[in-house]
XYZ file of C-alpha atoms in Angstrom:
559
model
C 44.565 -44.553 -41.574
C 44.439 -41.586 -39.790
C 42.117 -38.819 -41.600
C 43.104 -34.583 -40.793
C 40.189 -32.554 -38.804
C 36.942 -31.178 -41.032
C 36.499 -28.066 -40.139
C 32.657 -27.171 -38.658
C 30.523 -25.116 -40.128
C 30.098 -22.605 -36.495
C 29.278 -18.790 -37.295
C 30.779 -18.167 -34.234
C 33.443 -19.626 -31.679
C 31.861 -21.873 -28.861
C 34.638 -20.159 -26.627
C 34.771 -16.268 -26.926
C 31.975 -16.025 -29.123
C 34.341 -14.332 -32.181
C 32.430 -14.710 -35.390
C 34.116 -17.215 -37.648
C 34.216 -17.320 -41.213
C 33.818 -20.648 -43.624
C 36.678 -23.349 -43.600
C 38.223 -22.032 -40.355
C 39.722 -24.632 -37.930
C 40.820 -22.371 -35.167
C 39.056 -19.556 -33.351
C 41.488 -16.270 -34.817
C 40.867 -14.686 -31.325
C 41.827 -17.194 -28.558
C 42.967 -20.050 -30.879
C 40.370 -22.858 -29.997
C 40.429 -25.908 -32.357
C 37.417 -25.926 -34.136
C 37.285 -29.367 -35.012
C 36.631 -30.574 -31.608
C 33.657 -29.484 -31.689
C 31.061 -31.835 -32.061
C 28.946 -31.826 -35.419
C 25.564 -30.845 -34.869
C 22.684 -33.371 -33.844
C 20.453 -34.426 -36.829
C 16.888 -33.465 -36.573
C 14.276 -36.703 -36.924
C 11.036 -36.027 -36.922
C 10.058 -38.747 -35.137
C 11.462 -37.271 -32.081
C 10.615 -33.677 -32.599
C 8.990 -31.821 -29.748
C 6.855 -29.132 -31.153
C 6.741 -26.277 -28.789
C 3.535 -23.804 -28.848
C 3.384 -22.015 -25.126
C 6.992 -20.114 -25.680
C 8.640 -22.662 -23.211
C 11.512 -24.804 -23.777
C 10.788 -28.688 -24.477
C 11.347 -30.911 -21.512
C 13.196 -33.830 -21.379
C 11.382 -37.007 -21.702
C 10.214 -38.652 -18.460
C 12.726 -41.233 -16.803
C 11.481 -44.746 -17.953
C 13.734 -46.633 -15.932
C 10.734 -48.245 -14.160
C 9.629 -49.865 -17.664
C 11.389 -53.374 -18.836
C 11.887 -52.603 -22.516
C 11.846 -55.642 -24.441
C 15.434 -56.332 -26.217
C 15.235 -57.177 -29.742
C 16.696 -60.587 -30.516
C 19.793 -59.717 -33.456
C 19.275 -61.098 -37.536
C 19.681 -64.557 -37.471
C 21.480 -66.059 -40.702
C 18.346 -65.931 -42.545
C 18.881 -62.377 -42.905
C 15.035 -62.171 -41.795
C 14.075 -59.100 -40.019
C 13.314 -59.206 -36.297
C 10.300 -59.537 -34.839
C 8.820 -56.014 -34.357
C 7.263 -54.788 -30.731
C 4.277 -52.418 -30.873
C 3.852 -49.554 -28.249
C 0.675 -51.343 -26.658
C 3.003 -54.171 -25.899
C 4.956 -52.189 -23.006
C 3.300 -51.527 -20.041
C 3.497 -48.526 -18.800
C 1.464 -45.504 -16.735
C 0.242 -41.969 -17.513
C 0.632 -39.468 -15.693
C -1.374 -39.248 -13.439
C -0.405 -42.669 -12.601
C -2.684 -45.006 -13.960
C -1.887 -47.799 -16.223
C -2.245 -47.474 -20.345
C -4.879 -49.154 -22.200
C -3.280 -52.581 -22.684
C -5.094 -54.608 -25.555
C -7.273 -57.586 -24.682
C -5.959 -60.690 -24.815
C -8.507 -62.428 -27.218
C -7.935 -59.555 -29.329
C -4.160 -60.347 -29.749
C -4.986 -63.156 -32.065
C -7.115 -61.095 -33.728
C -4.336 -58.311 -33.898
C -6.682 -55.783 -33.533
C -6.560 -53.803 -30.367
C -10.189 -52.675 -29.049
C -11.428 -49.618 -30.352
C -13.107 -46.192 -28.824
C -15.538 -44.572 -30.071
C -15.503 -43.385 -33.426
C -15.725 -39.846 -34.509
C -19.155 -39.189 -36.327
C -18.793 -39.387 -40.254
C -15.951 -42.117 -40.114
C -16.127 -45.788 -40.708
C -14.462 -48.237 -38.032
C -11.684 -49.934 -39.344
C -12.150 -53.662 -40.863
C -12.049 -56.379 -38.882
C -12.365 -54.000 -35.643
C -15.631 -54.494 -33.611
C -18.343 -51.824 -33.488
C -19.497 -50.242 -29.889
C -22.403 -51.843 -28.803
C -25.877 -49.750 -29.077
C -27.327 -48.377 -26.156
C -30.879 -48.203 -25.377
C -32.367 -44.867 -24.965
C -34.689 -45.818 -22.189
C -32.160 -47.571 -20.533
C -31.065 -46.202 -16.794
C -28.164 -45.272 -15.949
C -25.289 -46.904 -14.217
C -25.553 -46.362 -10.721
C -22.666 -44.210 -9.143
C -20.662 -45.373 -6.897
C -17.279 -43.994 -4.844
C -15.343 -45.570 -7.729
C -17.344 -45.292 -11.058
C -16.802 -42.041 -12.960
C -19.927 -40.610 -13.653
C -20.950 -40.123 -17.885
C -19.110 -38.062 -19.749
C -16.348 -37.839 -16.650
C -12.492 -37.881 -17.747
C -11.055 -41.413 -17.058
C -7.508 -41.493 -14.865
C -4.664 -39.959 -16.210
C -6.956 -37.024 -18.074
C -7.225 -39.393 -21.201
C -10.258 -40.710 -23.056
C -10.787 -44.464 -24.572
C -8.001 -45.188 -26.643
C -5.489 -42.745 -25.458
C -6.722 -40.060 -27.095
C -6.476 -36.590 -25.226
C -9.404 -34.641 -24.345
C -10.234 -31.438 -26.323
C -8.681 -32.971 -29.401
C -9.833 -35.196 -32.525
C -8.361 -38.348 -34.146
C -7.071 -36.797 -37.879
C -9.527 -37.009 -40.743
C -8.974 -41.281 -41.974
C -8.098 -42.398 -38.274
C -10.288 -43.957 -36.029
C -10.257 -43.927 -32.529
C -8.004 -46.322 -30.811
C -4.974 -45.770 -32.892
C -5.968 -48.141 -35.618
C -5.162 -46.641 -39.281
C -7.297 -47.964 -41.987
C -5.742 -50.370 -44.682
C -5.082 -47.262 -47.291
C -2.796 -45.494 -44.256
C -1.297 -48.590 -43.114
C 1.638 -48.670 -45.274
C 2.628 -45.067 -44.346
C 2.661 -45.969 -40.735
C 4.359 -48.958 -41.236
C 7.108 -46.937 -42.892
C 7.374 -44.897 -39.978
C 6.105 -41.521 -40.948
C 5.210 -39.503 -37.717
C 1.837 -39.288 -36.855
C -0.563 -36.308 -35.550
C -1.115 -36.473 -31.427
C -3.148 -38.876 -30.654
C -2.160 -41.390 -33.595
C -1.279 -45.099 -32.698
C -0.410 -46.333 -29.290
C -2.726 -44.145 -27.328
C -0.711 -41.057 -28.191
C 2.308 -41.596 -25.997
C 5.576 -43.286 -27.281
C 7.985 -44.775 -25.163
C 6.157 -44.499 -22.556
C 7.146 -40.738 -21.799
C 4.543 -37.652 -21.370
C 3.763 -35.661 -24.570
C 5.922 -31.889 -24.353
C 4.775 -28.946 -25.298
C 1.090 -27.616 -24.597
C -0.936 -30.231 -22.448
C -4.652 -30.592 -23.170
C -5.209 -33.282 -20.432
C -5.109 -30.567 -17.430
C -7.847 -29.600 -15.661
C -9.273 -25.606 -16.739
C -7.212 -23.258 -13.910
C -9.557 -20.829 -12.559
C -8.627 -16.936 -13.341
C -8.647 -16.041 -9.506
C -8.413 -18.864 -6.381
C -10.693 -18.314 -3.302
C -9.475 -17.982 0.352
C -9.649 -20.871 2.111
C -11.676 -20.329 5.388
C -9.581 -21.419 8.732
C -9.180 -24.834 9.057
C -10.911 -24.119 13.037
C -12.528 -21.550 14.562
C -12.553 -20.804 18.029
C -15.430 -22.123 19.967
C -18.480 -19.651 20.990
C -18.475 -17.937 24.223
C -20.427 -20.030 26.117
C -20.550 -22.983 24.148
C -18.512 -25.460 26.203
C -16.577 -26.446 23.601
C -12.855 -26.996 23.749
C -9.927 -28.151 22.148
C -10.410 -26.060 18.833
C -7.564 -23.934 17.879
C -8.627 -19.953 17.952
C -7.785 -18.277 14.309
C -4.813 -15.869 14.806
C -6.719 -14.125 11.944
C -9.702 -13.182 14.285
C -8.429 -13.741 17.675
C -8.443 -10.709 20.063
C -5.586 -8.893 20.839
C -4.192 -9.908 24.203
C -4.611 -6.599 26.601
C -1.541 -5.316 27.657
C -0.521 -4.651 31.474
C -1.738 -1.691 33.061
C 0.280 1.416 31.643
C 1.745 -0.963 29.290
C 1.982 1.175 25.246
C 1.789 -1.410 22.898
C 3.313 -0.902 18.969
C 0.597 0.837 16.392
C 3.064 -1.328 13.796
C 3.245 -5.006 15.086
C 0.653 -4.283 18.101
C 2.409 -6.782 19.974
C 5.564 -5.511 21.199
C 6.101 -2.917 24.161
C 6.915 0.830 23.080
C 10.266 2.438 24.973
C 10.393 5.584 26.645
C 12.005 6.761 23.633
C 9.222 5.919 21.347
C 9.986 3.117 19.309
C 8.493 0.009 19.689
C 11.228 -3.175 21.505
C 9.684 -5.830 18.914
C 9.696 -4.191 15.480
C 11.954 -0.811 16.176
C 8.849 0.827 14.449
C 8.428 4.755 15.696
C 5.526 5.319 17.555
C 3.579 8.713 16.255
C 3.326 11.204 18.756
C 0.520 12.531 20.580
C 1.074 15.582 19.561
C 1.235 14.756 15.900
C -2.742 14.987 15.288
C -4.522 16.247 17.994
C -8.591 17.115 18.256
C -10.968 18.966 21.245
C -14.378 19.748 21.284
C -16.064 21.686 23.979
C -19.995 22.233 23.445
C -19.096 26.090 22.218
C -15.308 25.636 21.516
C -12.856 23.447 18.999
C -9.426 23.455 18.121
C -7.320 21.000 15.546
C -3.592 20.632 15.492
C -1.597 19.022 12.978
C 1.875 18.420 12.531
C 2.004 19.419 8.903
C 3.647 17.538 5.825
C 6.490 18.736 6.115
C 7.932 19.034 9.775
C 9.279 16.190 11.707
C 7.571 17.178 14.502
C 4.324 19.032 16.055
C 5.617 22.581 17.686
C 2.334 24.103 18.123
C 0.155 23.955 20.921
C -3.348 25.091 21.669
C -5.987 24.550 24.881
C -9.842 25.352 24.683
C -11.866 25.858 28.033
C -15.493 27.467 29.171
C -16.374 28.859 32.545
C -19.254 31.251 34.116
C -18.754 34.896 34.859
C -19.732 36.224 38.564
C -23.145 36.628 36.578
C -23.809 33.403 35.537
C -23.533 34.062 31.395
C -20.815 31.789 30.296
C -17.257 32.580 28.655
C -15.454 30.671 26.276
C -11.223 30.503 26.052
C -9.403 29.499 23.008
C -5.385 29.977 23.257
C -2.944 28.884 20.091
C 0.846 28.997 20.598
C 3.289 28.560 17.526
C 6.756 27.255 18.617
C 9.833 29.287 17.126
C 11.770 26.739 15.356
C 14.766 28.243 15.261
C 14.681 28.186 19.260
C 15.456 25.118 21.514
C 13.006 23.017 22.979
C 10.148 24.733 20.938
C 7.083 22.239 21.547
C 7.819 22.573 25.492
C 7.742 25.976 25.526
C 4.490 26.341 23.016
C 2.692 23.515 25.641
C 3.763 25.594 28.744
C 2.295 28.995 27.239
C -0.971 27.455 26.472
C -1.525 25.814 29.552
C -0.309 28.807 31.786
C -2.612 31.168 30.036
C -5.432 29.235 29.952
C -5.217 28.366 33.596
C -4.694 32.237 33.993
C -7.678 32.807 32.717
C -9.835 29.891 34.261
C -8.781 31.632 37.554
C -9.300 35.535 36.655
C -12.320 35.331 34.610
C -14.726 33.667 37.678
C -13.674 36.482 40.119
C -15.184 39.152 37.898
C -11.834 40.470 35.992
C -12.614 41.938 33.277
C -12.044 40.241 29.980
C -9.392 42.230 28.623
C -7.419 42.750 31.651
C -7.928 38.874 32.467
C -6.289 38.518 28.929
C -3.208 40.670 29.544
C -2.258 38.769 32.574
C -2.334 35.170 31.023
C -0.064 36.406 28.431
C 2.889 37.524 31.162
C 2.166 34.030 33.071
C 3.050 32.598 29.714
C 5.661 33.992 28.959
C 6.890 33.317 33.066
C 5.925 29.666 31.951
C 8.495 29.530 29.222
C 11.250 31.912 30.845
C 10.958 29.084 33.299
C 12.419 26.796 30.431
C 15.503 28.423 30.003
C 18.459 27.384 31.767
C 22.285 29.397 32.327
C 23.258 28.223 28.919
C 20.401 29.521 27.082
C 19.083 32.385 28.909
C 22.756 34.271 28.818
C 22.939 34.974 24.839
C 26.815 36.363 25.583
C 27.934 33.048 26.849
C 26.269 30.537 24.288
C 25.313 32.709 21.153
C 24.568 29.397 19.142
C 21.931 28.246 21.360
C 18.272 29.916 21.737
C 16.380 30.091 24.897
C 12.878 28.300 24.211
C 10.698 30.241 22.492
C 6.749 30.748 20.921
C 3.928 33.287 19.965
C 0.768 33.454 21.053
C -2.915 34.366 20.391
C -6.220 34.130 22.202
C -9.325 35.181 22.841
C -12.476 35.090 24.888
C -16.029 34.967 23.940
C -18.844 35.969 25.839
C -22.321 37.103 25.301
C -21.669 40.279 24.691
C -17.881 40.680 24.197
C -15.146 39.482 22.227
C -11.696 39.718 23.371
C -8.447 39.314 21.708
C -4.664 39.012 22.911
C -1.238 37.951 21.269
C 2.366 38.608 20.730
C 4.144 37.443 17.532
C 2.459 36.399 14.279
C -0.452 33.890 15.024
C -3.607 35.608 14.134
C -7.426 35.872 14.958
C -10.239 36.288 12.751
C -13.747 37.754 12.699
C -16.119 35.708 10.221
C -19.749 36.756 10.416
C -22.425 34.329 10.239
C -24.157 36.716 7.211
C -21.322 36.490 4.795
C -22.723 39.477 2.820
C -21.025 40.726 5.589
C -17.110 42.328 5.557
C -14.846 39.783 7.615
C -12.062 41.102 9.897
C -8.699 40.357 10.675
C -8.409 41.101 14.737
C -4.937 41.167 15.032
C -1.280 42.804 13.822
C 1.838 41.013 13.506
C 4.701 41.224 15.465
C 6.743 40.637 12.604
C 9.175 42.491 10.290
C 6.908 43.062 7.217
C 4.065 44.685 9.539
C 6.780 46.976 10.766
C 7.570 47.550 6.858
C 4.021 48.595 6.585
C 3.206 50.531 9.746
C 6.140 52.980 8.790
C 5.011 53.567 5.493
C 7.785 52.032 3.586
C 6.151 49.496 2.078
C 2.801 48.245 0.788
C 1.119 45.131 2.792
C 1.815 43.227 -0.798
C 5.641 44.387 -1.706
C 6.054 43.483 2.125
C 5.296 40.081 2.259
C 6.667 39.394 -0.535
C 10.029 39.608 1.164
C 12.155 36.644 2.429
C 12.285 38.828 5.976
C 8.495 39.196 5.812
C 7.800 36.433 8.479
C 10.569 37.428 10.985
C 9.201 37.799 14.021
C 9.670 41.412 16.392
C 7.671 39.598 19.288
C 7.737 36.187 20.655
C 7.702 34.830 24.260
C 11.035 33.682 25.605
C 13.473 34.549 27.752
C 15.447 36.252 25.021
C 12.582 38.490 24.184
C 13.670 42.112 23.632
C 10.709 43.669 25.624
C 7.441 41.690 26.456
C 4.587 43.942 24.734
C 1.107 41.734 25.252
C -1.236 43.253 22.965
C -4.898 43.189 23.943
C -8.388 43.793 22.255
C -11.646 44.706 22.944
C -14.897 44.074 20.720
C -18.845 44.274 20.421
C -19.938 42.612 17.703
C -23.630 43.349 16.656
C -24.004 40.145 14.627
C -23.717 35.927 15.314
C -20.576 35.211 13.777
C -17.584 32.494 14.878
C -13.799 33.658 15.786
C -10.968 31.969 14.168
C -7.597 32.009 16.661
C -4.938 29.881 13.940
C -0.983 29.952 13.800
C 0.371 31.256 10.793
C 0.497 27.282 9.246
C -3.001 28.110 8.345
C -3.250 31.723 7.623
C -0.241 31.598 4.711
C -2.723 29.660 2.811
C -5.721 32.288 3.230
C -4.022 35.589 4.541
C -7.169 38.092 3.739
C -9.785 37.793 6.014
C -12.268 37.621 2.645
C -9.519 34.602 1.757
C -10.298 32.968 5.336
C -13.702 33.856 5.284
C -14.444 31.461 1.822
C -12.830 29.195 3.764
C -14.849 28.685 6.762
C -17.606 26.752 6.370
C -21.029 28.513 6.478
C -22.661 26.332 9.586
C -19.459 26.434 11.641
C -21.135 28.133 14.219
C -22.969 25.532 14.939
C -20.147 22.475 14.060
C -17.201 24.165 15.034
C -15.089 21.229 15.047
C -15.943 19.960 11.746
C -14.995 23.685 10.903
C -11.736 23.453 12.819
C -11.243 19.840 10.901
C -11.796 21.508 7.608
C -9.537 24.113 8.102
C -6.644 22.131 8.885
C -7.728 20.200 5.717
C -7.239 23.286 3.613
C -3.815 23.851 4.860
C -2.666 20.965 4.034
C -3.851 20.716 0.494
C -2.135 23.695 0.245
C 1.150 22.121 1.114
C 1.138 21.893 4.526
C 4.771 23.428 4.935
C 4.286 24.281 8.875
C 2.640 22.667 12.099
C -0.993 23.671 11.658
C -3.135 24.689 14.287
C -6.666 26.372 14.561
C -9.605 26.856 17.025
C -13.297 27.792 16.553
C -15.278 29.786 18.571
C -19.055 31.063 18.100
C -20.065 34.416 19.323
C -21.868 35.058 20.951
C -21.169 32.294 23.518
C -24.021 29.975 24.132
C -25.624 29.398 27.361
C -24.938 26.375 28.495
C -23.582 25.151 32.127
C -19.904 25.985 33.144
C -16.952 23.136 32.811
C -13.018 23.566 31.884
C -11.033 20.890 29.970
């Protein structure tokens, strides 16, 4: 007789997921026959899996490896089959060892041998009591094989299949035996707490849920040291691997660069590295000098993807022995091409100038004024057709930079520059006035010297740092502007490009600045300067130099 589909009791369809209401047999949005669906699976509570970590219950273990026995069908008699009790089947843990199996002249006892029982509860009847231990007695000798007292047997269970950490329930005895007054109940198949009959496992599959038979996990796991070491140098021996960890470097080929990234692969003339395509940093990106009387810092800045500045520090000995120190600083122009050549070739030309002019017993200032036209011959020499000739490329700018300098001697201090980079006088008495020893070549100075603005509405101006001088061979007119002074106190000179000086523009600004032993660390000075720059933001290439006054003896040298 054929019967018409029951419609399921579903809040919602298994399909499209359209919420249903009671008595339904198709979906009302995409028409799916309700009564297809399977009804769903009673709960038993014999095979409940109680899960207390958050985790989904796993699937029982594969027993195909265990030969379950088959129970023979109800004769005529209508008497009941015989029944098969878990410690029957054989079976393993898992950690692989086999399950307590009873004794076999305790089968026709039908008692299985008990564990330990928990303190406060009576052994079952007819089950045999642990035998006493002496006191005095030794102990067991250990060997590879024995597990020492009190160690976890195989398989992380205890006697009787309980699991460590936990207790048989309150009327249960170790070893899964119930006493006579919770027989019946067992018999009837009520479920029983972990680690009830049958050594806590049932059909021979692993319990779900939390596991109290692992080992405690330690919070944080130790490096492993290297499974070798390389042998000692000298120690003859051989054949142990060397720990890549630990192992030296292998030295690269003469003139070989290798990468700062991988340190392994070789760096192109284009500055990235052939292994990792890492870019190198440049030289120029960071650099540091120290003379005995003279530093200088240079720093490319947080902002700029380059280094445009420029500086070189030098000492040498006047016809009269007393010594002279040279400090020159050259700011790129940005907006000019090629701007770190032509900042490099003005430094170098007017120190060299100098180096040369100062030994034959020219006079400071004048020596000055000449390494500021070599420079600017240095970088006119940069310029080709294209950029030289303004009416014929108007888009491109001939290299271009300022300059500043000076030179310290014993007695005299001497100051040169064209554009905005700017020199400093900061006495070693700071109760007394600083000084700023130069003007700018620059539009707000201009605003200024004609009286038509203050120093402060000025440079407050987007035009403020537009430069009126620079060194290039688009310059309107070179104009070298030279200094002359005789200081009657120990105090240090401070030659920066304006990367540093927008960030302390006073000279009482620059002067809290300075540290107050620079004269005698004038490249921690220098260092500490840069520093304060770029706290401040570090929007431009920074560069500064240090130089005491008066110049200390000391013999003549050139770097």
């Amino acid at each position: 007789m054929s019967q018409m589909p029951q419609p399921t009791a579903l809040s919602r369809c298994p399909v499209c997921e359209e919420p249903l209401e009671a008595g339904d047999r198709f979906c009302g949005a995409c028409g799916y026959d309700l009564s297809a669906v399977p009804a769903p699976p009673q709960d038993s509570p014999d095979d409940a899996t109680i899960t207390m970590n958050g985790t989904s219950a796993r699937p029982p273990a594969a027993a195909a490896s265990v030969e379950w026995p088959v129970a023979p069908e109800v004769d005529s008699s209508d008497m009941p089959a015989p029944m098969h009790r878990a410690t029957d089947i054989r079976g393993t843990d898992s950690g692989g060892s086999e399950l307590p199996h009873p004794h076999p002249d305790l089968e026709s006892a039908g008692a299985h041998e008990p564990g330990p029982a928990r303190p406060g509860t009576a052994p079952a009847s007819g089950a045999r009591p642990p035998a006493p231990q002496s006191p005095t007695a030794p102990p067991a000798p250990q060997g590879p094989g024995t597990p020492a007292p009190g160690a976890r047997p195989p398989g992380g269970r205890l006697p009787g299949g309980q699991l460590p950490g936990t207790q048989a329930p309150v009327g249960q005895v170790s070893g899964g035996q119930l006493p006579e007054a919770q027989a019946p109940a067992a018999a009837a198949g009520a479920p029983t707490p972990a680690g009830g009959p049958s050594g806590g496992q049932g059909h021979g599959a692993e319990p779900s849920g939390v596991r109290f038979d692992r080992p405690s996990e330690p919070d944080e796991y130790p490096l492993a040291p290297p499974a070798a070491e390389a042998p000692a140098a000298g120690s003859g021996a051989a054949g142990a691997p060397a720990d890549p960890r630990t192992a030296d470097l292998a030295s690269p080929s003469a003139g070989t660069k290798l990468c700062v990234a991988c340190r392994s692969g070789r760096v192109d003339d284009d500055g990235y590295c052939e292994n990792c395509g890492h870019a190198q940093p440049r030289e120029r990106d960071h650099m540091e000098q120290e003379l005995g009387a003279v530093a200088a810092v240079s720093d490319r800045g947080l902002r700029h993807h380059r280094n445009e500045d420029a500086f070189a520090i030098s000492s040498t000995a006047l016809p009269d022995g007393s010594p002279a120190v040279v400090a020159i600083v050259c700011d790129g122009v940005s907006s000019a091409t090629r701007p770190d050549e032509a900042s490099l070739a003005a430094s170098n030309a007017a120190n060299e100038a100098l180096l040369a002019a100062l030994p034959r017993g020219t006079h400071p200032q004048q020596a000055m004024h000449d390494a500021i036209v070599a420079a600017a011959d240095a970088v006119n020499a940069l310029a080709d057709a294209s950029t030289a000739q303004g009416e014929h490329a108007p888009h491109v700018n001939a290299p271009a930079c300022t300059l500043v300098g000076a030179v310290v001697t014993t007695a005299l201090l001497v100051v040169g520059w064209v554009g905005d980079s700017r020199a400093y006088w900061v006495p070693v008495d700071r109760s007394s006035p600083p000084a700023r020893l130069t003007e700018d070549d620059s539009w707000a100075a201009q605003m200024v010297a004609a009286g038509l603005m203050n120093e402060a509405e000025a440079y407050a101006d987007e035009r403020a740092h537009a430069i009126t001088g620079w060194l290039g061979a688009d310059a309107y007119e070179l104009e070298p502007h030279t200094a002359s002074f005789k200081p009657d106190r120990p105090g240090v000179v401070v030659v920066c490009t304006d990367g540093l000086w927008n960030y302390a523009e006073a000279a009482e600004d620059m002067a809290e600045v300075v540290p107050l032993d620079a004269a005698e660390r004038p490249l921690h000075s220098a260092q500490v300067l840069v520093g304060h720059a770029l706290d401040g933001g570090g929007h431009d290439n920074v560069t500064v130099a240090v130089l005491p006054f008066p110049a200390p003896p000391q013999g003549a040298g050139s770097a």
